[in-house]
Amino acid sequence: MAEVSDSNTKRILYVNGFELNQIHDFQSNYVSTTKYNLVTFFPLSLLEQYKRLPNVYFLIIVILQSIPQITPLRSWSGLVAVVFILAVSMIREGFEDYLRYKSDKETNSAKTMIYRNGKFEEATFKEVQVGNVVLVQKDEAFPCDLVMLSSSADNGIAYIETSSLDGEKTLKPRQAVIATMNDTRKDDIIRIFSLIECEHPNARLYHFSGSLEYNDKKQPLDKNNLLLAGAFLRNTAWIVGAAVYTGKETKLRQNLMSRKSKQSFIERKTNQYIVGILAAQTGFCVIMAILYGVWSYQEYDDHYYLSDPDYSAGLQGFLNYFTYFLLLNTMLPISLIVSLEIIKIAQGFFMQQDLEMYSTIRDRPCHVSAFSLNEELGMIEHIFSDKTGTLTSNRMQFKLCTVGNKMYGEKQFLISRQYSSKVTRQTKEIIFTFKVEEIENDLYGKDGDAPLSSPVVMEMSYGKEGLYSQKELLDQFVKCMSICHECLIEENENKESNYIGQSPDEIVLVDFAAHIGYKYDKLKAGIMDIKRLHFGMEDQCDLLRFEKCATLEFNSDRKRNSVIVKDLQTNKMILYTKGADSEIKKRLSQENLKAYLDKVSNDLQTYSERGYRTLMFTYKILEEANYIEWKRRFDEASTSIEGREERIDKLAEEIEQDLFLLGCTAVEDSLQDDVPQTIQALLSAGINVWMLTGDKLETAENIGKTCSLVDENMIVERCPGNLSLDDCLECMRYINSRFESEKKDKPAALLIEGGALEKVLFDEGDPIKITKYPELSKSQVTLQKAREIKQLFLKMALVCKTVICCRVTPGEKREIVKLMKDNTGIKTLAVGDGANDVSMILEAHIGVGIYGEEGMQAVQASDYSIGEFKFLWELLLVHGRFNYIRQSEMIMYFFYKNLVFTMPHFFFGFYCAYSGQAFYDDWYITFYNLIFTALPLLMRALFERDIEIPKRSEVGQTAQTKKDLLRHLIPKVYEVGRDNRIFTPFHFWTWNLMGYIHAVAVFFIPLYASEEGIMNSRGYNYSQWGLSVTSFSCIIFVVNFKLGLHTKLWSIYHYIAILGTSILCYFIFIVVYDPFTTLPTAKTLYQMLTTQYYYVCILVAIGFVFTLDYGVQILKKVLWPSVSDKIMKFSIQIRKEQEKDND
Amino acid sequence: MADGQVVPLGEEQHNRKPRNTPFRQQTMKAYKPVPTVKSAVIIFTTLGSIFIIVGSVLLSYSLEIIEHRKRYDNVGECDKTKYDRLSLCNITFDVTDEMSSTVYFYYELDNFYQNHRRYVKSKSQNQLMGNDLSKGSVSTDCDPIVTMEDLGIEPKYREGGWDLTDKDVANPCGLIAKTFFNDTFIMWDQNGHRVNILENDIAWPSDKDRKFKNLKNWQKKQWKDVEDEHFIVWMRVSGLPNFRKLWGRIEDDLTVGTYTVQINSTYDVSDFDGKKYVVISTANALGGRNDFLGIAYIVVGGITILLAIAFFVRGYFFKKSQDLHYS
């Protein structure tokens, strides 16, 4: 059967064909996102816990601890910590699952209408099956993914809100299938029985292709026909749709499944250090095993009071390995993982709460989706930034246009950067400043009638077609603007119509056309109405009607879009194409007159040098016969499912030829607030900033200049895209040699165009690239050259402060990031706002999304999202740096504090015949990480701050007050994380060393002080547990003191944590614990507290730690201060002065 | 946004602006210490001085102590290597400075691992507290000494009076109890007068209080009186293989002269090269003779002072510009 084989590549279903669909075994629409039920919860969630390696490690420890021959501790004490940790994670897991269960239940039992038994009957979501015809009313959610058959609106348009899928609040229009639109009304008997073919379920929210057979005609289906499960129907009374994907197969569910997590540098490094610690631990255990083996062999028998040994000396030694493994496993405490989780979530919380990162324009605070990368924000070396919407505000201003030989608009803009004109209209997307008089005169007045010196003439089969006057030329130019686009009209409550659409450029052009009298008014049943108002007067109004026959959409590879319409006034078929000049120029007809082609090109050049976004406009009249033949193939292609896009691209290429140039436009996308300052700060923080843009080189360079990426002090080199392989190599060699000869004196900037990047990004292992670029893959010589280009580029990319890549596609953006990431090991951050940045955002170490006008896809894919570009300042230089410092020091301290309390067991081994006797009592060991030292380090990791950061609002733009100066100095200290100055092996081992030294202090001070055995004036003796309790008390004080020495900010929380939860809790514990007479430590503490020995030991241990640590700190800070130290001092000076002023 | 949850329109329209609280904005009142040369010099000097003073006091207290120590396991009949059965021997102390009361009398053992893992845990605290426990309930705690047979005391050494067979539970059980140190000491001054050594008040009061209780009719069920203070002292295991244990108190001043201690030595330490000593020592508020803490304080204080001087010299005489280089 053909269908079966087909169903491997596509999904085939029948609308209303329940029995026929059954053979396919589609998913039911019952949604179950829970992982467990009441019975399976305990075993499965426990199992889930043990999928994590650390938990397995701790389980092994618990098992070992229950073997009496091995354990130095009471078998259950270790269990407490593990049970506690597991219980916490399992309760969390259980709670989350319960929430999922509740929301599932709600979803499954929600009501919708299914067409059954000749009418729409109420049913629950879970009953919906693939092929069902479903009726959804206003403000209801869609039960599953539906193909829209009809809607309450005459034009078949319905609006959906997809905020639950991608967070976007703006309504998206969806289009009913035109053919079924009138036959499947709400109250009709729905006879439709159609075959739908579409792709298999996938996670691409904004992609869908398929076809619907109706009345023996195949209708193409695309993303505009698809209503997504989880979205809501808005502003539309009802829709009727056919279910295509249900249950787990809906786009929503498919999307939930795929998100790969990124691992941070610190995390990887921590794992390495853990291996180091494990090695040390193993070493210590082996030493003890050997020594005990030898001691057992030589001496055990002599010590008759120990009774006969249980095993041979060798076995005793071997078992002793595990005994010490149990004693020393606290070097790697289970609580590290928990503490890190807590700190990451808390850091994320503070980032999200930071008012400094709250964007008032967008009503968005910073949003954190990947808590695990917090500290990596402080370690970024290269930033890859999108331009439009990221650096710029995506708020367009129509500036100038050239039509034929004439430039319209204020030429002052081209001369002076400061020049500005009056804003006459302003919306979210548009600022309107254009003076319309001149262009209106030419369009409607007598001025435009004068014949053109270089008319546009095209030879048709029936004769000549042409534009002979400026008026005719302008007419087509403006028509192209108001017809060739994908904007929609949205009416608000006041009956004012607004244009909405994916591309702000298009909106501004349609809006401009409307302003000069060509008002795009209505699109209904494929007929576009354009109202033509003479001089903007409503009473002199023509209605122009066009039948929209085919649309060739814009995408960033094509860089152009076209519309084919039938002019219903003249019945001519017209193709309007607009796009980037590089693409358009290739497709122009030879019959275009050279003179005005040059004029338009020159003007466009001027515009782009000024940094404006430019577009070229063309048109062409099609021969009816050619068109019909082409249209047939086009329809076929657009209903195909396999390779549809490639086929359409080919057909587009075919028809978008021999175009006639009308003119070009210049639109300014103004920069967002503070972009130049932010980029300057990032550059002076030593971060290399890349701008990746689809603009041409000149535009990009200009934008680069306005946003401080490139300045006069830089050596700027350009590598254009239109060079041959050899020339490109030559060019790269030259640039490289220039950078090398001058790199010490000046920062360097490189501008490189897409054509050259293709060579850089060429990968000889990738078969697609080999076929795509035959000129590179044709011989070994060319391959070698491509390789050299890549090497040169990598070398230069590291030297350059700034790299601007122009004319890049989204795919290339990702490849550039990947190239740099894989070949140089730098830490990368990609920032963007649109769907075309998603791949780059996912590729980089950290992806930052900007809430923009282009939807939420970048934000959805990102790890962090912010409202405006300028908040990168706070995100990286403030939070990133602090997170890095706080987290890395916390991890080091964690290892330190556990060494201090673990090593005494090892030292004690040398006094207890290596027998594995624990130096501290079990509960002391258990509670050490769990309670006594749990909070102080968290407080430090939450609040530690070396420098007071002046707020954005507190400073002016230039360095005037001390606060301004301080804010300008902040980037200088970013180097701490960028060069990873703290989390280095050197620091790690220094902290470890401190751990060993302090362990020596807390062990040997009480030991030597007790050596002669008389502890007070009553002549009593010391005992093992007296020594142990004293030493442990020293530890509590020493580790807190050490933490205090490293704390630069003391708030109430610090005092509570150190004095309250640590020291006070400790004393409460030991006082309460001491009287339990069955414990070995019973009644020890009361006696110790009455001796001077106890206090004197603690005091000298603290004194020792203070002198050692603080001495080193002072030596380092005061006598050889780092930049951070100096700035810290400066910041505190400022604060003190301010306080003085306030008094 | 939660996983596909149904969010009605209108919700979430509210302002997303974070709240401006000191906690959320991390602007709580905080103290920020700044290390400077000046503060460092002041802190280090003060601290160093305090440490040196405390150290000197500690040291002077320690030096005040008079202590005499003599080994006796290599003397006369106490020497197991020469005599098969241990018995009486004498040692003498020359007290050159008067030792005022109270003088404490210790025995000291060397190379004896009371802190061995096996040894430390081998006792039943429940049993010692006066509970009559069965073999089964003490077998894990007391391993490997559970029954009278495990104790292996020869009948002739038994103090008599008890009603126990080899299979009965040992009370007290465990290695520590089994290996109770049982040498006894008598002391004479040079005139042949016996010095009165009080053998009470030698255990920690907290231990005596509730941790050790005999059973009723203990003589019949226990092989040892657990309320014996020597036993209680022994049961508080020592942390080091070289340890002293208090044996008695002398409430009289020991005048200058020679004193003789007669030891009834029954405890064998020769197998494991152990050493036995007798120690007499005075004690003050800081305990016995131990110079370590005093010296430790003085050393730490000294280093601190040296550092203070170093900072002072480096900070004031070779003063470097601390200012920022605005670049």
PDB file of N, CA, C and O in Angstrom, chain A residues 304-305 308 310 353 355 358 363 915 945 972 1008-1009 1012 1017-1019 1021 1023-1024 1050 1077 1092 1096 1107 1118, chain B residues 15-16 24-26 31 37 104 106 113 115 117-118 125 204 206 236-237 244 246 268 285 289-290 297 304 327:
ATOM      1  N   TYR A 304      48.746  -7.346  74.380  1.00  0.00           N
ATOM      2  CA  TYR A 304      47.786  -8.382  74.758  1.00  0.00           C
ATOM      3  C   TYR A 304      46.455  -7.786  75.210  1.00  0.00           C
ATOM      4  O   TYR A 304      45.416  -8.392  75.098  1.00  0.00           O
ATOM      5  N   TYR A 305      46.512  -6.545  75.725  1.00  0.00           N
ATOM      6  CA  TYR A 305      45.283  -5.961  76.259  1.00  0.00           C
ATOM      7  C   TYR A 305      44.252  -5.684  75.163  1.00  0.00           C
ATOM      8  O   TYR A 305      43.108  -5.378  75.432  1.00  0.00           O
ATOM      9  N   ASP A 308      43.221 -10.938  71.025  1.00  0.00           N
ATOM     10  CA  ASP A 308      43.780 -11.412  69.754  1.00  0.00           C
ATOM     11  C   ASP A 308      43.108 -10.731  68.580  1.00  0.00           C
ATOM     12  O   ASP A 308      41.898 -10.510  68.600  1.00  0.00           O
ATOM     13  N   ASP A 310      41.274 -10.146  65.043  1.00  0.00           N
ATOM     14  CA  ASP A 310      40.263 -10.938  64.357  1.00  0.00           C
ATOM     15  C   ASP A 310      40.788 -11.555  63.077  1.00  0.00           C
ATOM     16  O   ASP A 310      40.371 -12.609  62.663  1.00  0.00           O
ATOM     17  N   GLN A 353      15.598  40.021  40.894  1.00  0.00           N
ATOM     18  CA  GLN A 353      14.990  41.065  41.706  1.00  0.00           C
ATOM     19  C   GLN A 353      15.674  42.410  41.530  1.00  0.00           C
ATOM     20  O   GLN A 353      15.216  43.417  42.053  1.00  0.00           O
ATOM     21  N   LEU A 355      16.597  45.816  40.726  1.00  0.00           N
ATOM     22  CA  LEU A 355      15.943  46.950  40.067  1.00  0.00           C
ATOM     23  C   LEU A 355      16.843  47.592  39.027  1.00  0.00           C
ATOM     24  O   LEU A 355      16.374  48.229  38.088  1.00  0.00           O
ATOM     25  N   TYR A 358      15.980  46.254  35.784  1.00  0.00           N
ATOM     26  CA  TYR A 358      14.571  46.290  35.418  1.00  0.00           C
ATOM     27  C   TYR A 358      14.367  47.292  34.289  1.00  0.00           C
ATOM     28  O   TYR A 358      14.762  48.448  34.386  1.00  0.00           O
ATOM     29  N   ASP A 363       8.805  46.781  30.827  1.00  0.00           N
ATOM     30  CA  ASP A 363       8.268  46.186  32.039  1.00  0.00           C
ATOM     31  C   ASP A 363       8.817  44.771  32.232  1.00  0.00           C
ATOM     32  O   ASP A 363       8.084  43.811  32.398  1.00  0.00           O
ATOM     33  N   SER A 915      44.600   2.659  64.101  1.00  0.00           N
ATOM     34  CA  SER A 915      43.530   1.676  64.194  1.00  0.00           C
ATOM     35  C   SER A 915      42.211   2.184  63.636  1.00  0.00           C
ATOM     36  O   SER A 915      41.237   1.450  63.611  1.00  0.00           O
ATOM     37  N   ARG A 945      30.525  41.437  48.954  1.00  0.00           N
ATOM     38  CA  ARG A 945      30.646  42.486  47.957  1.00  0.00           C
ATOM     39  C   ARG A 945      31.872  43.293  48.305  1.00  0.00           C
ATOM     40  O   ARG A 945      31.981  43.825  49.403  1.00  0.00           O
ATOM     41  N   LYS A 972      37.254  47.614  35.015  1.00  0.00           N
ATOM     42  CA  LYS A 972      38.652  47.201  35.202  1.00  0.00           C
ATOM     43  C   LYS A 972      38.790  45.960  36.079  1.00  0.00           C
ATOM     44  O   LYS A 972      39.788  45.259  36.006  1.00  0.00           O
ATOM     45  N   TYR A1008      49.146  18.827  72.399  1.00  0.00           N
ATOM     46  CA  TYR A1008      50.375  19.116  73.143  1.00  0.00           C
ATOM     47  C   TYR A1008      50.055  19.778  74.473  1.00  0.00           C
ATOM     48  O   TYR A1008      50.745  19.575  75.464  1.00  0.00           O
ATOM     49  N   ALA A1009      49.012  20.584  74.483  1.00  0.00           N
ATOM     50  CA  ALA A1009      48.667  21.270  75.717  1.00  0.00           C
ATOM     51  C   ALA A1009      48.195  20.287  76.771  1.00  0.00           C
ATOM     52  O   ALA A1009      48.225  20.582  77.955  1.00  0.00           O
ATOM     53  N   GLU A1012      50.947  16.593  79.420  1.00  0.00           N
ATOM     54  CA  GLU A1012      51.432  16.158  80.724  1.00  0.00           C
ATOM     55  C   GLU A1012      50.305  15.705  81.635  1.00  0.00           C
ATOM     56  O   GLU A1012      50.520  15.354  82.773  1.00  0.00           O
ATOM     57  N   SER A1017      43.208  22.171  88.959  1.00  0.00           N
ATOM     58  CA  SER A1017      43.794  22.194  90.290  1.00  0.00           C
ATOM     59  C   SER A1017      43.342  20.993  91.125  1.00  0.00           C
ATOM     60  O   SER A1017      43.869  20.753  92.186  1.00  0.00           O
ATOM     61  N   ARG A1018      42.348  20.259  90.632  1.00  0.00           N
ATOM     62  CA  ARG A1018      41.945  19.042  91.344  1.00  0.00           C
ATOM     63  C   ARG A1018      42.766  17.846  90.898  1.00  0.00           C
ATOM     64  O   ARG A1018      42.556  16.745  91.360  1.00  0.00           O
ATOM     65  N   GLY A1019      43.667  18.075  89.974  1.00  0.00           N
ATOM     66  CA  GLY A1019      44.567  17.009  89.560  1.00  0.00           C
ATOM     67  C   GLY A1019      43.988  16.003  88.596  1.00  0.00           C
ATOM     68  O   GLY A1019      44.603  14.996  88.299  1.00  0.00           O
ATOM     69  N   ASN A1021      42.715  14.018  85.228  1.00  0.00           N
ATOM     70  CA  ASN A1021      43.396  13.738  83.961  1.00  0.00           C
ATOM     71  C   ASN A1021      42.553  14.179  82.786  1.00  0.00           C
ATOM     72  O   ASN A1021      41.342  14.223  82.866  1.00  0.00           O
ATOM     73  N   SER A1023      41.135  13.295  78.973  1.00  0.00           N
ATOM     74  CA  SER A1023      40.740  12.014  78.397  1.00  0.00           C
ATOM     75  C   SER A1023      40.622  12.197  76.897  1.00  0.00           C
ATOM     76  O   SER A1023      40.678  13.315  76.394  1.00  0.00           O
ATOM     77  N   GLN A1024      40.456  11.078  76.228  1.00  0.00           N
ATOM     78  CA  GLN A1024      40.354  11.153  74.774  1.00  0.00           C
ATOM     79  C   GLN A1024      39.234  12.087  74.344  1.00  0.00           C
ATOM     80  O   GLN A1024      39.405  12.919  73.462  1.00  0.00           O
ATOM     81  N   TRP A1050      29.568  42.947  56.167  1.00  0.00           N
ATOM     82  CA  TRP A1050      28.910  42.325  57.319  1.00  0.00           C
ATOM     83  C   TRP A1050      27.522  42.897  57.488  1.00  0.00           C
ATOM     84  O   TRP A1050      27.368  44.060  57.845  1.00  0.00           O
ATOM     85  N   THR A1077      24.211   9.661  79.015  1.00  0.00           N
ATOM     86  CA  THR A1077      25.281   8.905  79.662  1.00  0.00           C
ATOM     87  C   THR A1077      25.717   7.673  78.911  1.00  0.00           C
ATOM     88  O   THR A1077      26.757   7.119  79.203  1.00  0.00           O
ATOM     89  N   GLN A1092      40.530  25.917  82.313  1.00  0.00           N
ATOM     90  CA  GLN A1092      41.081  27.008  81.530  1.00  0.00           C
ATOM     91  C   GLN A1092      41.603  26.486  80.195  1.00  0.00           C
ATOM     92  O   GLN A1092      41.582  27.174  79.191  1.00  0.00           O
ATOM     93  N   VAL A1096      41.766  28.436  76.659  1.00  0.00           N
ATOM     94  CA  VAL A1096      43.086  28.874  76.235  1.00  0.00           C
ATOM     95  C   VAL A1096      43.457  28.242  74.888  1.00  0.00           C
ATOM     96  O   VAL A1096      44.027  28.899  74.020  1.00  0.00           O
ATOM     97  N   THR A1107      46.783  35.528  62.881  1.00  0.00           N
ATOM     98  CA  THR A1107      48.101  36.045  62.514  1.00  0.00           C
ATOM     99  C   THR A1107      48.508  35.552  61.134  1.00  0.00           C
ATOM    100  O   THR A1107      48.969  36.312  60.290  1.00  0.00           O
ATOM    101  N   VAL A1118      47.468  45.451  51.342  1.00  0.00           N
ATOM    102  CA  VAL A1118      47.909  46.806  51.637  1.00  0.00           C
ATOM    103  C   VAL A1118      49.231  47.117  50.966  1.00  0.00           C
ATOM    104  O   VAL A1118      49.457  48.205  50.462  1.00  0.00           O
TER     105      VAL A1118
ATOM    106  N   ASN B  15       2.341  45.022  36.696  1.00  0.00           N
ATOM    107  CA  ASN B  15       3.711  45.459  36.599  1.00  0.00           C
ATOM    108  C   ASN B  15       4.677  44.386  37.098  1.00  0.00           C
ATOM    109  O   ASN B  15       4.489  43.826  38.152  1.00  0.00           O
ATOM    110  N   ARG B  16       5.678  44.135  36.325  1.00  0.00           N
ATOM    111  CA  ARG B  16       6.648  43.121  36.721  1.00  0.00           C
ATOM    112  C   ARG B  16       7.811  43.706  37.515  1.00  0.00           C
ATOM    113  O   ARG B  16       8.814  43.054  37.736  1.00  0.00           O
ATOM    114  N   ARG B  24      16.058  42.401  48.872  1.00  0.00           N
ATOM    115  CA  ARG B  24      16.033  42.072  47.449  1.00  0.00           C
ATOM    116  C   ARG B  24      17.094  42.825  46.675  1.00  0.00           C
ATOM    117  O   ARG B  24      17.682  42.326  45.733  1.00  0.00           O
ATOM    118  N   GLN B  25      17.310  44.068  47.060  1.00  0.00           N
ATOM    119  CA  GLN B  25      18.277  44.879  46.320  1.00  0.00           C
ATOM    120  C   GLN B  25      19.676  44.773  46.918  1.00  0.00           C
ATOM    121  O   GLN B  25      20.605  45.442  46.465  1.00  0.00           O
ATOM    122  N   GLN B  26      19.801  43.948  47.940  1.00  0.00           N
ATOM    123  CA  GLN B  26      21.089  43.762  48.620  1.00  0.00           C
ATOM    124  C   GLN B  26      21.672  45.083  49.091  1.00  0.00           C
ATOM    125  O   GLN B  26      22.850  45.370  48.915  1.00  0.00           O
ATOM    126  N   TYR B  31      28.337  46.543  57.551  1.00  0.00           N
ATOM    127  CA  TYR B  31      29.630  47.079  57.965  1.00  0.00           C
ATOM    128  C   TYR B  31      30.672  46.542  57.010  1.00  0.00           C
ATOM    129  O   TYR B  31      30.695  45.360  56.693  1.00  0.00           O
ATOM    130  N   VAL B  37      47.061  49.948  56.437  1.00  0.00           N
ATOM    131  CA  VAL B  37      48.303  49.735  57.170  1.00  0.00           C
ATOM    132  C   VAL B  37      48.094  50.144  58.622  1.00  0.00           C
ATOM    133  O   VAL B  37      48.467  49.426  59.553  1.00  0.00           O
ATOM    134  N   TYR B 104      49.528  15.541  93.981  1.00  0.00           N
ATOM    135  CA  TYR B 104      48.780  14.470  93.320  1.00  0.00           C
ATOM    136  C   TYR B 104      49.706  13.342  92.937  1.00  0.00           C
ATOM    137  O   TYR B 104      50.844  13.549  92.553  1.00  0.00           O
ATOM    138  N   TYR B 106      50.285  10.079  90.618  1.00  0.00           N
ATOM    139  CA  TYR B 106      49.854   9.492  89.344  1.00  0.00           C
ATOM    140  C   TYR B 106      50.644   8.256  89.019  1.00  0.00           C
ATOM    141  O   TYR B 106      51.800   8.116  89.422  1.00  0.00           O
ATOM    142  N   TYR B 113      47.985   1.594  74.179  1.00  0.00           N
ATOM    143  CA  TYR B 113      46.992   2.201  73.295  1.00  0.00           C
ATOM    144  C   TYR B 113      45.585   2.038  73.846  1.00  0.00           C
ATOM    145  O   TYR B 113      44.816   1.211  73.390  1.00  0.00           O
ATOM    146  N   ASN B 115      43.558   4.147  73.260  1.00  0.00           N
ATOM    147  CA  ASN B 115      42.730   4.793  72.247  1.00  0.00           C
ATOM    148  C   ASN B 115      42.615   3.963  70.975  1.00  0.00           C
ATOM    149  O   ASN B 115      42.203   4.461  69.948  1.00  0.00           O
ATOM    150  N   ARG B 117      41.008   1.610  68.333  1.00  0.00           N
ATOM    151  CA  ARG B 117      39.598   1.545  67.985  1.00  0.00           C
ATOM    152  C   ARG B 117      38.894   0.385  68.685  1.00  0.00           C
ATOM    153  O   ARG B 117      37.773   0.496  69.176  1.00  0.00           O
ATOM    154  N   ARG B 118      39.587  -0.755  68.734  1.00  0.00           N
ATOM    155  CA  ARG B 118      38.979  -1.924  69.310  1.00  0.00           C
ATOM    156  C   ARG B 118      38.785  -1.750  70.817  1.00  0.00           C
ATOM    157  O   ARG B 118      37.817  -2.234  71.403  1.00  0.00           O
ATOM    158  N   GLN B 125      28.271   0.735  78.424  1.00  0.00           N
ATOM    159  CA  GLN B 125      27.969   1.826  79.339  1.00  0.00           C
ATOM    160  C   GLN B 125      26.680   1.528  80.116  1.00  0.00           C
ATOM    161  O   GLN B 125      26.584   1.834  81.295  1.00  0.00           O
ATOM    162  N   TRP B 204      36.667  12.026  87.712  1.00  0.00           N
ATOM    163  CA  TRP B 204      35.879  13.220  87.407  1.00  0.00           C
ATOM    164  C   TRP B 204      34.544  13.111  88.138  1.00  0.00           C
ATOM    165  O   TRP B 204      33.887  12.067  88.065  1.00  0.00           O
ATOM    166  N   SER B 206      31.793  14.238  87.357  1.00  0.00           N
ATOM    167  CA  SER B 206      30.715  13.937  86.412  1.00  0.00           C
ATOM    168  C   SER B 206      30.669  12.453  86.086  1.00  0.00           C
ATOM    169  O   SER B 206      29.608  11.915  85.783  1.00  0.00           O
ATOM    170  N   ARG B 236      37.883   5.984  81.882  1.00  0.00           N
ATOM    171  CA  ARG B 236      37.903   7.182  81.022  1.00  0.00           C
ATOM    172  C   ARG B 236      39.166   7.102  80.187  1.00  0.00           C
ATOM    173  O   ARG B 236      40.254   7.476  80.634  1.00  0.00           O
ATOM    174  N   VAL B 237      38.992   6.611  78.971  1.00  0.00           N
ATOM    175  CA  VAL B 237      40.177   6.268  78.179  1.00  0.00           C
ATOM    176  C   VAL B 237      40.967   7.515  77.815  1.00  0.00           C
ATOM    177  O   VAL B 237      40.410   8.597  77.653  1.00  0.00           O
ATOM    178  N   ARG B 244      48.913   9.677  81.844  1.00  0.00           N
ATOM    179  CA  ARG B 244      48.931   9.609  83.302  1.00  0.00           C
ATOM    180  C   ARG B 244      47.536   9.404  83.798  1.00  0.00           C
ATOM    181  O   ARG B 244      46.585   9.917  83.236  1.00  0.00           O
ATOM    182  N   LEU B 246      45.378   9.620  87.530  1.00  0.00           N
ATOM    183  CA  LEU B 246      45.443  10.010  88.930  1.00  0.00           C
ATOM    184  C   LEU B 246      45.192   8.781  89.794  1.00  0.00           C
ATOM    185  O   LEU B 246      44.237   8.037  89.595  1.00  0.00           O
ATOM    186  N   ASP B 268      51.513  -6.191  83.877  1.00  0.00           N
ATOM    187  CA  ASP B 268      52.648  -6.464  82.995  1.00  0.00           C
ATOM    188  C   ASP B 268      52.617  -5.588  81.748  1.00  0.00           C
ATOM    189  O   ASP B 268      51.631  -5.548  81.035  1.00  0.00           O
ATOM    190  N   ALA B 285      45.700  26.370  89.204  1.00  0.00           N
ATOM    191  CA  ALA B 285      44.484  26.622  88.437  1.00  0.00           C
ATOM    192  C   ALA B 285      44.606  26.168  86.992  1.00  0.00           C
ATOM    193  O   ALA B 285      43.618  25.828  86.343  1.00  0.00           O
ATOM    194  N   ARG B 289      52.275  20.747  85.061  1.00  0.00           N
ATOM    195  CA  ARG B 289      53.393  21.337  84.359  1.00  0.00           C
ATOM    196  C   ARG B 289      53.215  21.117  82.855  1.00  0.00           C
ATOM    197  O   ARG B 289      53.219  19.989  82.390  1.00  0.00           O
ATOM    198  N   ASN B 290      53.002  22.193  82.111  1.00  0.00           N
ATOM    199  CA  ASN B 290      52.966  22.078  80.656  1.00  0.00           C
ATOM    200  C   ASN B 290      53.315  23.434  80.074  1.00  0.00           C
ATOM    201  O   ASN B 290      52.552  24.382  80.189  1.00  0.00           O
ATOM    202  N   TYR B 297      51.578  30.740  73.025  1.00  0.00           N
ATOM    203  CA  TYR B 297      51.075  32.115  73.077  1.00  0.00           C
ATOM    204  C   TYR B 297      52.193  33.112  72.790  1.00  0.00           C
ATOM    205  O   TYR B 297      52.010  34.065  72.032  1.00  0.00           O
ATOM    206  N   THR B 304      53.127  38.009  65.699  1.00  0.00           N
ATOM    207  CA  THR B 304      52.170  39.085  65.439  1.00  0.00           C
ATOM    208  C   THR B 304      52.852  40.447  65.581  1.00  0.00           C
ATOM    209  O   THR B 304      52.669  41.336  64.750  1.00  0.00           O
ATOM    210  N   SER B 327      43.282  55.124  34.633  1.00  0.00           N
ATOM    211  CA  SER B 327      43.669  54.888  33.247  1.00  0.00           C
ATOM    212  C   SER B 327      42.481  54.363  32.481  1.00  0.00           C
ATOM    213  O   SER B 327      41.631  53.714  33.038  1.00  0.00           O
TER     214      SER B 327
END
